[in-house]
Amino acid sequence: MNIIRSVGQVIIQFGSAAHRRAKALFIIEAIVAMLGSIAFFWFSFEALNSAGDYTIFALFTFAFAVICGIYSFRFLNKVFNKESLVITPNALEIIVTNLFNKKSDSFRIANITHLTYTGYQKYVDHPLKGESMDYLGFQTQQEVINTVQDEGNISFFYEGKTVHFGKGVYSWHVEEIEIILREMGVNLRFEGLSREFIMKAPEPSLD
């Protein structure tokens, strides 16, 4: 987690949401899916240009090619996915960037409630997971799926909906974020967070 301080705001860069092992798996999945997409496109092209009536086969292979292409791009997005949190006295801005786009959402402090650190979710192991080693790779694949579906370790309630962010954020990062909120004079605190080891920071002035 990288913290950039400037006048009137603090930018917290969470970095990549995927760990090194997950990134490697994402890249492998993306390559396999892309090769499958290319192969299905080739089958579709050959079917359309063949002498017989293979229109239905061509449509099916074209559909599979598109699906594999989307699957590949989704995993590539996960490899390059990064999150940033911009804290100002009046708003929180969540910025998500990946390989293809950048998304920014701003939330007024006054309308934010139930700021919570949800922590890492405990997912159910794959039923065919080995007891000592994952010989067949089922559990590894299950962990990839879990990482893709993960919404984030921090959440808050905003105007009737729950907002999730902070993928890969640990509890000690959250403690640092709470200290920054205090320093910025933002009246937001994480619910249910143990404060035994949180460093003291000045409370916002009521004047």
Short mmCIF file of C-alpha atoms in Angstrom, two decimals:
data_model
loop_
_atom_site.label_atom_id
_atom_site.label_comp_id
_atom_site.label_asym_id
_atom_site.label_seq_id
_atom_site.Cartn_x
_atom_site.Cartn_y
_atom_site.Cartn_z
CA MET A 1 0.00 0.00 0.00
CA ASN A 2 1.45 3.33 -1.10
CA ILE A 3 0.36 6.63 0.50
CA ILE A 4 0.73 9.96 -1.34
CA ARG A 5 -0.01 13.10 0.66
CA SER A 6 -0.77 16.46 -0.93
CA VAL A 7 -2.58 19.63 0.03
CA GLY A 8 -6.20 18.84 0.88
CA GLN A 9 -6.12 15.14 0.00
CA VAL A 10 -4.42 11.81 0.59
CA ILE A 11 -4.13 9.18 -2.17
CA ILE A 12 -3.86 5.57 -1.04
CA GLN A 13 -2.73 3.19 -3.78
CA PHE A 14 -3.66 -0.38 -2.93
CA GLY A 15 -1.78 -1.74 -5.90
CA SER A 16 -2.69 -4.98 -7.62
CA ALA A 17 -5.50 -6.98 -6.08
CA ALA A 18 -3.96 -10.30 -7.16
CA HIS A 19 -1.04 -12.01 -5.47
CA ARG A 20 1.94 -13.25 -7.51
CA ARG A 21 0.66 -16.82 -7.71
CA ALA A 22 -2.81 -15.65 -8.70
CA LYS A 23 -1.32 -13.38 -11.38
CA ALA A 24 0.58 -16.30 -12.90
CA LEU A 25 -2.60 -18.37 -12.95
CA PHE A 26 -4.55 -15.49 -14.50
CA ILE A 27 -1.96 -15.13 -17.26
CA ILE A 28 -2.05 -18.87 -18.00
CA GLU A 29 -5.85 -18.84 -18.05
CA ALA A 30 -5.85 -15.80 -20.36
CA ILE A 31 -3.40 -17.42 -22.80
CA VAL A 32 -5.35 -20.68 -22.90
CA ALA A 33 -8.63 -18.84 -23.45
CA MET A 34 -7.12 -16.66 -26.16
CA LEU A 35 -5.72 -19.71 -27.99
CA GLY A 36 -9.15 -21.33 -27.74
CA SER A 37 -10.75 -18.18 -29.13
CA ILE A 38 -8.36 -18.13 -32.08
CA ALA A 39 -8.98 -21.83 -32.74
CA PHE A 40 -12.77 -21.44 -32.68
CA PHE A 41 -12.58 -18.41 -34.97
CA TRP A 42 -10.52 -20.49 -37.41
CA PHE A 43 -13.05 -23.36 -37.26
CA SER A 44 -15.88 -20.90 -37.89
CA PHE A 45 -14.08 -19.33 -40.84
CA GLU A 46 -13.28 -22.73 -42.37
CA ALA A 47 -16.89 -23.89 -41.91
CA LEU A 48 -18.27 -20.84 -43.71
CA ASN A 49 -15.88 -21.34 -46.60
CA SER A 50 -16.39 -25.08 -46.97
CA ALA A 51 -18.45 -26.64 -49.73
CA GLY A 52 -21.10 -28.16 -47.45
CA ASP A 53 -23.77 -26.44 -45.38
CA TYR A 54 -22.01 -25.89 -42.05
CA THR A 55 -23.76 -22.65 -41.09
CA ILE A 56 -24.99 -23.89 -37.70
CA PHE A 57 -21.54 -25.30 -36.86
CA ALA A 58 -19.96 -21.99 -37.88
CA LEU A 59 -22.37 -20.04 -35.64
CA PHE A 60 -21.65 -22.30 -32.66
CA THR A 61 -17.88 -22.08 -33.08
CA PHE A 62 -18.09 -18.31 -33.55
CA ALA A 63 -20.10 -18.05 -30.31
CA PHE A 64 -17.50 -20.14 -28.46
CA ALA A 65 -14.75 -17.94 -29.91
CA VAL A 66 -16.43 -14.81 -28.55
CA ILE A 67 -16.95 -16.42 -25.13
CA CYS A 68 -13.29 -17.50 -24.93
CA GLY A 69 -12.19 -14.01 -25.98
CA ILE A 70 -14.26 -12.38 -23.24
CA TYR A 71 -12.95 -14.92 -20.74
CA SER A 72 -9.35 -14.13 -21.75
CA PHE A 73 -9.78 -10.34 -21.51
CA ARG A 74 -11.43 -10.69 -18.12
CA PHE A 75 -8.42 -12.53 -16.71
CA LEU A 76 -6.02 -10.02 -18.28
CA ASN A 77 -8.01 -7.26 -16.58
CA LYS A 78 -7.52 -9.02 -13.24
CA VAL A 79 -3.75 -9.12 -13.78
CA PHE A 80 -3.54 -5.34 -14.30
CA ASN A 81 -6.38 -4.36 -11.94
CA LYS A 82 -5.38 -1.68 -9.41
CA GLU A 83 -7.36 0.28 -6.85
CA SER A 84 -6.78 3.70 -5.30
CA LEU A 85 -8.63 5.58 -2.57
CA VAL A 86 -8.59 9.38 -2.55
CA ILE A 87 -9.52 10.90 0.82
CA THR A 88 -10.57 14.54 1.11
CA PRO A 89 -12.36 16.24 4.02
CA ASN A 90 -15.69 15.99 2.17
CA ALA A 91 -15.53 12.87 0.00
CA LEU A 92 -14.02 9.47 -0.67
CA GLU A 93 -13.14 8.66 -4.26
CA ILE A 94 -12.52 5.08 -5.38
CA ILE A 95 -10.50 4.72 -8.58
CA VAL A 96 -10.19 1.35 -10.33
CA THR A 97 -7.83 1.01 -13.29
CA ASN A 98 -7.11 -2.01 -15.44
CA LEU A 99 -5.77 -2.86 -18.86
CA PHE A 100 -8.64 -1.35 -20.81
CA ASN A 101 -10.33 1.36 -18.77
CA LYS A 102 -10.41 3.54 -15.67
CA LYS A 103 -13.42 3.95 -13.40
CA SER A 104 -13.83 6.62 -10.74
CA ASP A 105 -16.66 6.93 -8.21
CA SER A 106 -16.98 9.73 -5.64
CA PHE A 107 -18.92 9.42 -2.38
CA ARG A 108 -19.85 12.26 -0.06
CA ILE A 109 -18.63 11.69 3.50
CA ALA A 110 -21.92 12.93 4.95
CA ASN A 111 -23.83 10.10 3.24
CA ILE A 112 -21.47 7.25 4.16
CA THR A 113 -22.44 4.91 7.00
CA HIS A 114 -21.35 1.52 8.34
CA LEU A 115 -17.73 1.68 7.20
CA THR A 116 -16.56 -1.88 7.81
CA TYR A 117 -13.51 -4.06 7.35
CA THR A 118 -14.98 -7.37 6.26
CA GLY A 119 -11.62 -9.13 6.03
CA TYR A 120 -10.82 -12.10 3.84
CA GLN A 121 -13.74 -14.36 3.14
CA LYS A 122 -13.34 -18.04 3.93
CA TYR A 123 -14.46 -19.84 0.82
CA VAL A 124 -15.48 -23.48 0.75
CA ASP A 125 -12.74 -25.79 -0.53
CA HIS A 126 -13.28 -27.68 -3.74
CA PRO A 127 -14.90 -31.06 -2.92
CA LEU A 128 -12.17 -32.91 -4.87
CA LYS A 129 -9.29 -31.14 -3.13
CA GLY A 130 -6.52 -33.50 -2.02
CA GLU A 131 -5.78 -33.88 1.68
CA SER A 132 -2.03 -33.18 1.40
CA MET A 133 -1.42 -31.85 -2.13
CA ASP A 134 -3.66 -30.53 -4.88
CA TYR A 135 -2.52 -33.18 -7.36
CA LEU A 136 -5.29 -32.59 -9.91
CA GLY A 137 -5.41 -28.79 -9.59
CA PHE A 138 -9.06 -28.59 -8.53
CA GLN A 139 -8.39 -26.44 -5.47
CA THR A 140 -6.04 -24.17 -7.41
CA GLN A 141 -8.77 -23.55 -9.98
CA GLN A 142 -11.27 -22.94 -7.17
CA GLU A 143 -8.96 -20.28 -5.67
CA VAL A 144 -8.71 -18.55 -9.06
CA ILE A 145 -12.52 -18.41 -9.27
CA ASN A 146 -12.71 -17.07 -5.71
CA THR A 147 -10.21 -14.31 -6.52
CA VAL A 148 -12.13 -13.29 -9.65
CA GLN A 149 -15.39 -13.08 -7.71
CA ASP A 150 -13.91 -11.22 -4.71
CA GLU A 151 -15.49 -7.78 -4.24
CA GLY A 152 -13.11 -6.33 -1.67
CA ASN A 153 -12.26 -6.34 2.02
CA ILE A 154 -13.72 -2.91 2.88
CA SER A 155 -17.35 -1.90 2.54
CA PHE A 156 -19.70 0.92 3.45
CA PHE A 157 -23.36 1.79 3.01
CA TYR A 158 -24.12 4.67 0.65
CA GLU A 159 -27.53 5.92 -0.46
CA GLY A 160 -29.28 2.57 -0.24
CA LYS A 161 -26.49 0.31 -1.52
CA THR A 162 -23.37 -1.40 -0.22
CA VAL A 163 -20.07 -0.37 -1.81
CA HIS A 164 -17.13 -2.79 -1.74
CA PHE A 165 -13.47 -2.01 -2.41
CA GLY A 166 -9.99 -2.73 -1.08
CA LYS A 167 -9.19 -6.12 -2.57
CA GLY A 168 -6.13 -7.62 -0.92
CA VAL A 169 -6.19 -5.11 1.96
CA TYR A 170 -5.08 -6.41 5.35
CA SER A 171 -6.21 -5.29 8.80
CA TRP A 172 -3.04 -3.27 9.45
CA HIS A 173 -3.70 -1.33 6.23
CA VAL A 174 -7.15 -0.51 7.56
CA GLU A 175 -5.60 0.79 10.78
CA GLU A 176 -3.45 3.15 8.68
CA ILE A 177 -6.51 4.29 6.74
CA GLU A 178 -8.34 5.09 9.98
CA ILE A 179 -5.40 7.16 11.19
CA ILE A 180 -5.45 9.10 7.90
CA LEU A 181 -9.19 9.69 8.29
CA ARG A 182 -8.53 11.19 11.72
CA GLU A 183 -5.71 13.35 10.40
CA MET A 184 -7.92 14.63 7.57
CA GLY A 185 -10.68 15.52 10.03
CA VAL A 186 -13.06 12.99 8.50
CA ASN A 187 -15.64 11.77 10.98
CA LEU A 188 -15.63 8.15 9.84
CA ARG A 189 -14.50 5.13 11.86
CA PHE A 190 -14.37 1.46 10.99
CA GLU A 191 -17.03 -0.54 12.78
CA GLY A 192 -15.90 -3.62 14.69
CA LEU A 193 -12.19 -2.87 14.23
CA SER A 194 -9.99 -3.61 17.24
CA ARG A 195 -8.33 -0.38 18.31
CA GLU A 196 -5.90 -1.87 20.81
CA PHE A 197 -2.91 -1.37 18.53
CA ILE A 198 -4.08 1.66 16.54
CA MET A 199 -1.69 4.57 16.95
CA LYS A 200 -3.11 7.68 18.50
CA ALA A 201 -4.07 10.42 16.09
CA PRO A 202 -5.78 13.74 16.86
CA GLU A 203 -9.56 13.75 16.73
CA PRO A 204 -11.13 16.24 14.31
CA SER A 205 -11.77 19.63 15.83
CA LEU A 206 -15.39 20.52 16.51
CA ASP A 207 -14.70 24.26 16.23
#
